[in-house]
mmCIF file of C-alpha atoms in Angstrom:
data_model
loop_
_atom_site.group_PDB
_atom_site.id
_atom_site.type_symbol
_atom_site.label_atom_id
_atom_site.label_comp_id
_atom_site.label_asym_id
_atom_site.label_seq_id
_atom_site.Cartn_x
_atom_site.Cartn_y
_atom_site.Cartn_z
ATOM 1 C CA UNK A 1 -0.038 -0.089 -0.024
ATOM 2 C CA UNK A 2 1.203 3.522 -0.863
ATOM 3 C CA UNK A 3 0.037 6.940 0.060
ATOM 4 C CA UNK A 4 1.256 9.962 -2.046
ATOM 5 C CA UNK A 5 1.056 13.328 -0.193
ATOM 6 C CA UNK A 6 1.340 16.401 -2.242
ATOM 7 C CA UNK A 7 1.711 19.675 -0.271
ATOM 8 C CA UNK A 8 2.089 23.431 -0.748
ATOM 9 C CA UNK A 9 3.613 25.233 2.217
ATOM 10 C CA UNK A 10 4.767 28.608 2.299
ATOM 11 C CA UNK A 11 6.483 28.664 5.776
ATOM 12 C CA UNK A 12 6.855 24.897 6.281
ATOM 13 C CA UNK A 13 3.887 24.251 8.774
ATOM 14 C CA UNK A 14 1.807 22.294 6.315
ATOM 15 C CA UNK A 15 4.771 20.114 5.516
ATOM 16 C CA UNK A 16 5.139 19.453 9.293
ATOM 17 C CA UNK A 17 1.463 18.329 9.362
ATOM 18 C CA UNK A 18 2.129 16.120 6.297
ATOM 19 C CA UNK A 19 5.192 14.599 7.945
ATOM 20 C CA UNK A 20 3.231 13.821 11.048
ATOM 21 C CA UNK A 21 0.508 11.993 9.022
ATOM 22 C CA UNK A 22 3.283 10.181 7.138
ATOM 23 C CA UNK A 23 4.891 9.035 10.377
ATOM 24 C CA UNK A 24 1.537 7.464 11.407
ATOM 25 C CA UNK A 25 1.152 5.706 7.986
ATOM 26 C CA UNK A 26 4.666 4.423 8.139
ATOM 27 C CA UNK A 27 3.990 2.970 11.620
ATOM 28 C CA UNK A 28 1.184 1.140 10.028
ATOM 29 C CA UNK A 29 3.408 -0.406 7.265
ATOM 30 C CA UNK A 30 2.151 1.956 4.508
ATOM 31 C CA UNK A 31 4.745 3.365 2.031
ATOM 32 C CA UNK A 32 4.610 7.226 1.753
ATOM 33 C CA UNK A 33 5.843 9.450 -0.890
ATOM 34 C CA UNK A 34 5.803 13.097 0.044
ATOM 35 C CA UNK A 35 6.578 15.764 -2.414
ATOM 36 C CA UNK A 36 5.583 19.473 -3.383
ATOM 37 C CA UNK A 37 2.488 19.743 -5.562
ATOM 38 C CA UNK A 38 4.421 21.980 -7.746
ATOM 39 C CA UNK A 39 6.745 19.073 -8.549
ATOM 40 C CA UNK A 40 3.857 16.746 -9.610
ATOM 41 C CA UNK A 41 3.732 16.857 -13.414
ATOM 42 C CA UNK A 42 1.858 13.716 -13.766
ATOM 43 C CA UNK A 43 -0.718 11.672 -11.532
ATOM 44 C CA UNK A 44 1.121 9.185 -9.116
ATOM 45 C CA UNK A 45 -0.197 6.059 -10.903
ATOM 46 C CA UNK A 46 1.298 3.732 -8.375
ATOM 47 C CA UNK A 47 -0.689 5.411 -5.378
ATOM 48 C CA UNK A 48 -3.343 3.575 -3.404
ATOM 49 C CA UNK A 49 -4.287 6.981 -1.922
ATOM 50 C CA UNK A 50 -3.467 10.563 -2.439
ATOM 51 C CA UNK A 51 -3.607 13.557 -0.017
ATOM 52 C CA UNK A 52 -3.478 17.064 -1.254
ATOM 53 C CA UNK A 53 -2.374 19.427 1.720
ATOM 54 C CA UNK A 54 -2.078 23.266 1.568
ATOM 55 C CA UNK A 55 -2.117 26.393 3.426
ATOM 56 C CA UNK A 56 -4.027 29.577 2.916
ATOM 57 C CA UNK A 57 -2.208 32.685 1.851
ATOM 58 C CA UNK A 58 -4.062 35.993 1.489
ATOM 59 C CA UNK A 59 -7.393 34.186 1.062
ATOM 60 C CA UNK A 60 -6.441 31.498 -1.269
ATOM 61 C CA UNK A 61 -4.983 27.925 -1.416
ATOM 62 C CA UNK A 62 -2.079 27.381 -3.777
ATOM 63 C CA UNK A 63 -3.156 28.021 -7.396
ATOM 64 C CA UNK A 64 -0.685 25.135 -8.217
ATOM 65 C CA UNK A 65 -2.692 22.818 -5.800
ATOM 66 C CA UNK A 66 -5.939 23.765 -7.391
ATOM 67 C CA UNK A 67 -4.445 23.377 -10.928
ATOM 68 C CA UNK A 68 -3.378 19.589 -9.899
ATOM 69 C CA UNK A 69 -6.867 18.964 -8.458
ATOM 70 C CA UNK A 70 -8.611 20.276 -11.476
ATOM 71 C CA UNK A 71 -6.264 18.444 -14.047
ATOM 72 C CA UNK A 72 -6.533 15.178 -12.254
ATOM 73 C CA UNK A 73 -10.039 15.274 -10.721
ATOM 74 C CA UNK A 74 -10.968 11.965 -12.650
ATOM 75 C CA UNK A 75 -7.922 10.022 -11.219
ATOM 76 C CA UNK A 76 -8.406 11.518 -7.637
ATOM 77 C CA UNK A 77 -12.071 10.560 -7.692
ATOM 78 C CA UNK A 78 -11.246 7.008 -8.621
ATOM 79 C CA UNK A 79 -9.145 6.105 -5.421
ATOM 80 C CA UNK A 80 -9.180 7.379 -1.935
ATOM 81 C CA UNK A 81 -8.148 10.856 -1.792
ATOM 82 C CA UNK A 82 -8.247 13.588 0.865
ATOM 83 C CA UNK A 83 -7.895 17.390 1.056
ATOM 84 C CA UNK A 84 -6.096 18.924 3.999
ATOM 85 C CA UNK A 85 -6.328 22.595 4.495
ATOM 86 C CA UNK A 86 -4.183 24.679 6.904
ATOM 87 C CA UNK A 87 -5.380 28.199 7.979
ATOM 88 C CA UNK A 88 -5.597 30.303 11.137
ATOM 89 C CA UNK A 89 -9.332 30.943 10.264
ATOM 90 C CA UNK A 90 -10.124 27.301 10.930
ATOM 91 C CA UNK A 91 -9.667 27.844 14.534
ATOM 92 C CA UNK A 92 -13.126 29.330 14.744
ATOM 93 C CA UNK A 93 -15.709 26.669 15.181
ATOM 94 C CA UNK A 94 -18.050 28.253 12.556
ATOM 95 C CA UNK A 95 -15.086 28.140 9.960
ATOM 96 C CA UNK A 96 -13.699 24.899 10.812
ATOM 97 C CA UNK A 97 -15.089 22.537 7.959
ATOM 98 C CA UNK A 98 -14.793 22.686 4.320
ATOM 99 C CA UNK A 99 -18.657 23.480 4.240
ATOM 100 C CA UNK A 100 -18.305 26.472 6.533
ATOM 101 C CA UNK A 101 -14.830 27.842 5.563
ATOM 102 C CA UNK A 102 -14.804 30.490 2.740
ATOM 103 C CA UNK A 103 -11.347 29.729 1.750
ATOM 104 C CA UNK A 104 -12.165 25.995 1.284
ATOM 105 C CA UNK A 105 -15.383 26.934 -0.493
ATOM 106 C CA UNK A 106 -13.462 29.045 -3.021
ATOM 107 C CA UNK A 107 -10.972 26.134 -3.606
ATOM 108 C CA UNK A 108 -13.553 23.623 -4.422
ATOM 109 C CA UNK A 109 -15.789 25.977 -6.427
ATOM 110 C CA UNK A 110 -16.264 24.473 -10.052
ATOM 111 C CA UNK A 111 -13.835 21.511 -9.171
ATOM 112 C CA UNK A 112 -14.982 18.129 -10.190
ATOM 113 C CA UNK A 113 -12.664 16.487 -7.549
ATOM 114 C CA UNK A 114 -14.780 15.138 -4.574
ATOM 115 C CA UNK A 115 -12.377 14.004 -1.907
ATOM 116 C CA UNK A 116 -13.348 11.084 0.394
ATOM 117 C CA UNK A 117 -12.025 13.015 3.256
ATOM 118 C CA UNK A 118 -11.427 16.662 3.903
ATOM 119 C CA UNK A 119 -10.220 18.205 7.088
ATOM 120 C CA UNK A 120 -9.120 21.663 7.983
ATOM 121 C CA UNK A 121 -6.332 22.252 10.662
ATOM 122 C CA UNK A 122 -5.299 25.473 12.271
ATOM 123 C CA UNK A 123 -1.687 26.426 11.591
ATOM 124 C CA UNK A 124 0.909 28.401 13.365
ATOM 125 C CA UNK A 125 2.074 31.953 13.666
ATOM 126 C CA UNK A 126 5.798 32.297 13.622
ATOM 127 C CA UNK A 127 6.972 35.910 13.094
ATOM 128 C CA UNK A 128 10.663 35.022 12.828
ATOM 129 C CA UNK A 129 9.723 33.628 9.402
ATOM 130 C CA UNK A 130 7.939 36.482 8.087
ATOM 131 C CA UNK A 131 9.331 39.340 5.959
ATOM 132 C CA UNK A 132 8.027 42.486 4.121
ATOM 133 C CA UNK A 133 4.399 42.278 3.131
ATOM 134 C CA UNK A 134 3.748 38.954 4.997
ATOM 135 C CA UNK A 135 4.820 40.652 8.250
ATOM 136 C CA UNK A 136 2.737 43.626 7.751
ATOM 137 C CA UNK A 137 -0.361 41.802 6.557
ATOM 138 C CA UNK A 138 -0.182 39.154 9.334
ATOM 139 C CA UNK A 139 0.475 41.864 11.919
ATOM 140 C CA UNK A 140 -2.863 43.547 10.970
ATOM 141 C CA UNK A 141 -4.905 40.355 10.485
ATOM 142 C CA UNK A 142 -3.767 38.962 13.923
ATOM 143 C CA UNK A 143 -4.271 42.231 15.778
ATOM 144 C CA UNK A 144 -7.794 42.425 14.399
ATOM 145 C CA UNK A 145 -8.508 38.760 15.452
ATOM 146 C CA UNK A 146 -6.982 39.343 18.877
ATOM 147 C CA UNK A 147 -4.160 36.777 18.420
ATOM 148 C CA UNK A 148 -0.602 37.265 19.586
ATOM 149 C CA UNK A 149 1.473 39.004 17.080
ATOM 150 C CA UNK A 150 4.760 40.866 16.529
ATOM 151 C CA UNK A 151 8.486 40.190 16.842
ATOM 152 C CA UNK A 152 9.403 36.819 18.328
ATOM 153 C CA UNK A 153 5.795 35.502 18.538
ATOM 154 C CA UNK A 154 5.497 31.801 17.754
ATOM 155 C CA UNK A 155 2.305 29.901 18.585
ATOM 156 C CA UNK A 156 1.343 26.723 17.148
ATOM 157 C CA UNK A 157 -2.446 26.252 17.071
ATOM 158 C CA UNK A 158 -2.558 22.753 15.439
ATOM 159 C CA UNK A 159 -4.356 20.066 17.074
ATOM 160 C CA UNK A 160 -1.702 17.334 16.534
ATOM 161 C CA UNK A 161 -3.985 14.574 18.023
ATOM 162 C CA UNK A 162 -6.468 15.514 15.268
ATOM 163 C CA UNK A 163 -3.833 15.249 12.517
ATOM 164 C CA UNK A 164 -2.868 11.801 13.842
ATOM 165 C CA UNK A 165 -6.506 10.671 13.914
ATOM 166 C CA UNK A 166 -7.055 11.969 10.510
ATOM 167 C CA UNK A 167 -4.094 9.930 9.221
ATOM 168 C CA UNK A 168 -5.450 6.776 11.025
ATOM 169 C CA UNK A 169 -8.852 7.312 9.265
ATOM 170 C CA UNK A 170 -7.375 7.984 5.792
ATOM 171 C CA UNK A 171 -5.361 4.678 6.158
ATOM 172 C CA UNK A 172 -8.385 2.645 6.765
ATOM 173 C CA UNK A 173 -9.847 3.980 3.432
ATOM 174 C CA UNK A 174 -6.868 2.318 1.581
ATOM 175 C CA UNK A 175 -6.784 -0.876 3.544
#
């Protein structure tokens, strides 16, 4: 059994989430291949399951991730597939599902891909990684939302138990 996890990660947190899921899968004896979605030129024909994971940046998931999902919707729909979204907005209960989160709704609008599983996780704030426009924009967004912000702030909002639970549930789909 093999899972291919394709990701888009601006500051590395989505990749950390994918790596945590991969750890769970490997512990179950499942082979895992992880690569950036921008490196996926063709559909991974040897996969028994595919996970697309990406983070929101300025209100949108990666255009490359959306392009992959659009181009390979038929293939994704033929085997167990999953969508993993990472966004600070998903911390709010009313924005924590694909059906209630505007960023996820925008991603799936007019897509033929219907993943067997879809989950949103809250990401992290790490101001040491941000520069220029990212730093200015995130400072304003976090100030408005009442979250910690500014130099030296690092807060991980991810529910790691939920990440591992998602991985276990997805593994059951390919078993």
